[in-house]
C-alpha cells in the first residue's frame, strides 16, 4: 500500500475522534506486514488522563484481532480537524508501538501538504527492553 493511501485512511478516521476537551482530533492508520489496515482515533475523557491516543486505539484494535506484525503507521491531526502541522506520536504511543514493531517500522506524518517519513528507531532511540 502506498503511503498516500495510508494517510488517506488516517484522514478519514480522524472524523470519528472524540475530542470535546482539547478539540484536537487525531487519526491513525496502522499497516500490517500482510497489507491489512487498522485505524484509530483519539478518545478523550472528562478525567483527562484516561484519554486514549489515536495510535494506541489503532494498535490495540489490531492486536485484539490477532495481529502482531506491522510495517507502518500514518498519523494526522489538528485543532478542530484542520491538518496544518505534523502530528508526531507521543512518547507513550512510541513505546506502545515498540512492543510489537522493529526499529525500521515506518511512521508517516502529514501536514496537509507534504508527507514526512521516520522510522521508530529514529523517534524512539535507545528504547527500553527487558533483560
Ligand atoms: N493525541 C493523539 O491522539 N496522539 C498523539 O500522539 C498525541 C496526542 C491526542 C490526545 C488528546 O486527545 C489530543 O491529542 C490532545 O493532546
mmCIF file of C-alpha atoms and ligand atoms in Angstrom:
data_model
loop_
_atom_site.group_PDB
_atom_site.id
_atom_site.type_symbol
_atom_site.label_atom_id
_atom_site.label_comp_id
_atom_site.label_asym_id
_atom_site.label_seq_id
_atom_site.Cartn_x
_atom_site.Cartn_y
_atom_site.Cartn_z
ATOM 1 C CA UNK A 1 0.000 0.000 0.000
ATOM 2 C CA UNK A 2 1.269 3.473 -0.877
ATOM 3 C CA UNK A 3 1.936 5.896 1.966
ATOM 4 C CA UNK A 4 -0.531 8.376 0.411
ATOM 5 C CA UNK A 5 -3.280 5.771 0.719
ATOM 6 C CA UNK A 6 -2.414 5.066 4.367
ATOM 7 C CA UNK A 7 -2.531 8.814 5.068
ATOM 8 C CA UNK A 8 -5.976 8.853 3.412
ATOM 9 C CA UNK A 9 -7.183 6.186 5.853
ATOM 10 C CA UNK A 10 -5.873 8.231 8.783
ATOM 11 C CA UNK A 11 -7.594 11.375 7.478
ATOM 12 C CA UNK A 12 -10.902 9.502 7.176
ATOM 13 C CA UNK A 13 -10.904 8.022 10.687
ATOM 14 C CA UNK A 14 -9.869 11.350 12.242
ATOM 15 C CA UNK A 15 -13.505 12.375 11.695
ATOM 16 C CA UNK A 16 -14.528 9.870 14.383
ATOM 17 C CA UNK A 17 -12.242 11.379 17.019
ATOM 18 C CA UNK A 18 -13.945 12.131 20.325
ATOM 19 C CA UNK A 19 -12.109 15.242 21.487
ATOM 20 C CA UNK A 20 -14.541 17.616 23.217
ATOM 21 C CA UNK A 21 -11.885 18.845 25.694
ATOM 22 C CA UNK A 22 -8.856 19.623 23.523
ATOM 23 C CA UNK A 23 -10.738 19.882 20.198
ATOM 24 C CA UNK A 24 -7.570 18.361 18.750
ATOM 25 C CA UNK A 25 -8.598 15.460 16.541
ATOM 26 C CA UNK A 26 -6.167 12.715 15.530
ATOM 27 C CA UNK A 27 -6.406 9.806 13.104
ATOM 28 C CA UNK A 28 -4.018 6.884 12.707
ATOM 29 C CA UNK A 29 -3.834 4.047 10.189
ATOM 30 C CA UNK A 30 -1.671 1.037 11.038
ATOM 31 C CA UNK A 31 -0.500 -1.286 8.245
ATOM 32 C CA UNK A 32 0.195 -4.955 8.935
ATOM 33 C CA UNK A 33 3.024 -6.774 7.165
ATOM 34 C CA UNK A 34 0.342 -8.650 5.199
ATOM 35 C CA UNK A 35 -1.223 -5.402 3.971
ATOM 36 C CA UNK A 36 -4.266 -5.029 6.221
ATOM 37 C CA UNK A 37 -5.111 -1.621 7.700
ATOM 38 C CA UNK A 38 -6.405 -0.935 11.229
ATOM 39 C CA UNK A 39 -7.464 2.593 12.053
ATOM 40 C CA UNK A 40 -7.889 4.543 15.269
ATOM 41 C CA UNK A 41 -8.817 7.966 16.570
ATOM 42 C CA UNK A 42 -8.231 9.731 19.874
ATOM 43 C CA UNK A 43 -10.910 9.158 22.516
ATOM 44 C CA UNK A 44 -10.887 11.719 25.312
ATOM 45 C CA UNK A 45 -12.374 11.527 28.793
ATOM 46 C CA UNK A 46 -13.536 14.084 31.344
ATOM 47 C CA UNK A 47 -10.917 12.515 33.622
ATOM 48 C CA UNK A 48 -8.213 13.687 31.221
ATOM 49 C CA UNK A 49 -5.547 11.057 31.853
ATOM 50 C CA UNK A 50 -7.953 8.327 30.747
ATOM 51 C CA UNK A 51 -7.740 9.654 27.169
ATOM 52 C CA UNK A 52 -6.551 7.188 24.535
ATOM 53 C CA UNK A 53 -4.455 8.423 21.610
ATOM 54 C CA UNK A 54 -5.302 7.538 18.020
ATOM 55 C CA UNK A 55 -2.153 5.447 17.567
ATOM 56 C CA UNK A 56 -2.902 3.220 20.558
ATOM 57 C CA UNK A 57 -6.549 2.887 19.539
ATOM 58 C CA UNK A 58 -5.359 1.525 16.164
ATOM 59 C CA UNK A 59 -2.677 -0.682 17.730
ATOM 60 C CA UNK A 60 -4.972 -2.205 20.359
ATOM 61 C CA UNK A 61 -7.701 -2.788 17.780
ATOM 62 C CA UNK A 62 -5.202 -4.652 15.577
ATOM 63 C CA UNK A 63 -3.750 -6.724 18.428
ATOM 64 C CA UNK A 64 -7.193 -7.740 19.654
ATOM 65 C CA UNK A 65 -7.800 -9.045 16.121
ATOM 66 C CA UNK A 66 -4.738 -11.284 16.409
ATOM 67 C CA UNK A 67 -2.268 -9.071 14.554
ATOM 68 C CA UNK A 68 1.327 -8.849 15.786
ATOM 69 C CA UNK A 69 3.383 -7.780 12.774
ATOM 70 C CA UNK A 70 3.292 -4.261 11.437
ATOM 71 C CA UNK A 71 5.203 -2.326 8.811
ATOM 72 C CA UNK A 72 3.969 1.278 9.077
ATOM 73 C CA UNK A 73 1.609 3.796 10.646
ATOM 74 C CA UNK A 74 0.246 7.070 9.271
ATOM 75 C CA UNK A 75 -0.744 9.808 11.734
ATOM 76 C CA UNK A 76 -2.604 13.061 11.111
ATOM 77 C CA UNK A 77 -4.115 15.561 13.495
ATOM 78 C CA UNK A 78 -5.055 19.123 14.142
ATOM 79 C CA UNK A 79 -7.257 21.555 16.022
ATOM 80 C CA UNK A 80 -10.922 21.104 15.019
ATOM 81 C CA UNK A 81 -9.913 18.661 12.305
ATOM 82 C CA UNK A 82 -7.657 21.076 10.437
ATOM 83 C CA UNK A 83 -4.480 19.289 9.406
ATOM 84 C CA UNK A 84 -1.937 22.109 9.142
ATOM 85 C CA UNK A 85 1.043 20.780 11.096
ATOM 86 C CA UNK A 86 2.696 17.402 11.567
ATOM 87 C CA UNK A 87 1.232 15.384 14.453
ATOM 88 C CA UNK A 88 4.010 13.206 15.818
ATOM 89 C CA UNK A 89 3.215 10.238 18.114
ATOM 90 C CA UNK A 90 3.576 10.974 21.820
ATOM 91 C CA UNK A 91 6.138 9.118 23.930
ATOM 92 C CA UNK A 92 3.605 6.670 25.339
ATOM 93 C CA UNK A 93 2.457 5.691 21.833
ATOM 94 C CA UNK A 94 6.045 5.299 20.629
ATOM 95 C CA UNK A 95 6.735 2.864 23.465
ATOM 96 C CA UNK A 96 3.425 1.031 22.858
ATOM 97 C CA UNK A 97 4.353 0.594 19.176
ATOM 98 C CA UNK A 98 7.880 -0.570 20.118
ATOM 99 C CA UNK A 99 6.381 -3.599 21.894
ATOM 100 C CA UNK A 100 5.320 -5.008 18.510
ATOM 101 C CA UNK A 101 7.365 -3.111 15.915
ATOM 102 C CA UNK A 102 11.005 -3.218 14.875
ATOM 103 C CA UNK A 103 13.203 -0.170 14.685
ATOM 104 C CA UNK A 104 12.708 0.027 10.895
ATOM 105 C CA UNK A 105 8.901 0.349 11.301
ATOM 106 C CA UNK A 106 7.843 3.423 9.273
ATOM 107 C CA UNK A 107 5.960 6.432 10.648
ATOM 108 C CA UNK A 108 4.313 8.718 8.082
ATOM 109 C CA UNK A 109 3.284 12.223 9.148
ATOM 110 C CA UNK A 110 1.268 14.630 7.017
ATOM 111 C CA UNK A 111 0.799 18.390 7.433
ATOM 112 C CA UNK A 112 -1.829 18.796 4.714
ATOM 113 C CA UNK A 113 0.853 19.413 2.097
ATOM 114 C CA UNK A 114 3.765 17.022 2.475
ATOM 115 C CA UNK A 115 4.463 13.607 3.968
ATOM 116 C CA UNK A 116 7.470 13.156 6.270
ATOM 117 C CA UNK A 117 8.796 9.654 6.916
ATOM 118 C CA UNK A 118 10.576 8.480 10.071
ATOM 119 C CA UNK A 119 11.473 5.106 11.490
ATOM 120 C CA UNK A 120 10.521 4.055 15.010
ATOM 121 C CA UNK A 121 14.245 3.761 15.724
ATOM 122 C CA UNK A 122 14.656 7.449 14.885
ATOM 123 C CA UNK A 123 11.720 8.586 17.032
ATOM 124 C CA UNK A 124 12.487 6.265 19.976
ATOM 125 C CA UNK A 125 16.252 5.692 20.107
ATOM 126 C CA UNK A 126 17.735 3.572 22.898
ATOM 127 C CA UNK A 127 14.271 2.275 23.746
ATOM 128 C CA UNK A 128 13.582 0.210 26.843
ATOM 129 C CA UNK A 129 13.903 -3.556 26.544
ATOM 130 C CA UNK A 130 13.516 -6.115 29.327
ATOM 131 C CA UNK A 131 16.574 -8.182 30.085
HETATM 132 N N1 LIG B 1 -3.126 12.699 20.763
HETATM 133 C C1 LIG B 1 -3.133 11.585 19.980
HETATM 134 O O1 LIG B 1 -4.196 11.025 19.674
HETATM 135 N N2 LIG B 1 -1.941 11.102 19.542
HETATM 136 C C2 LIG B 1 -0.716 11.640 19.852
HETATM 137 O O2 LIG B 1 0.302 11.068 19.528
HETATM 138 C C3 LIG B 1 -0.653 12.905 20.580
HETATM 139 C C4 LIG B 1 -1.925 13.388 21.174
HETATM 140 C C5 LIG B 1 -4.413 13.222 21.258
HETATM 141 C C6 LIG B 1 -4.640 13.058 22.725
HETATM 142 C C7 LIG B 1 -5.607 14.170 23.013
HETATM 143 O O3 LIG B 1 -6.935 13.705 22.779
HETATM 144 C C8 LIG B 1 -5.288 15.231 21.979
HETATM 145 O O4 LIG B 1 -4.483 14.607 21.003
HETATM 146 C C9 LIG B 1 -4.579 16.433 22.544
HETATM 147 O O5 LIG B 1 -3.485 16.059 23.284
#
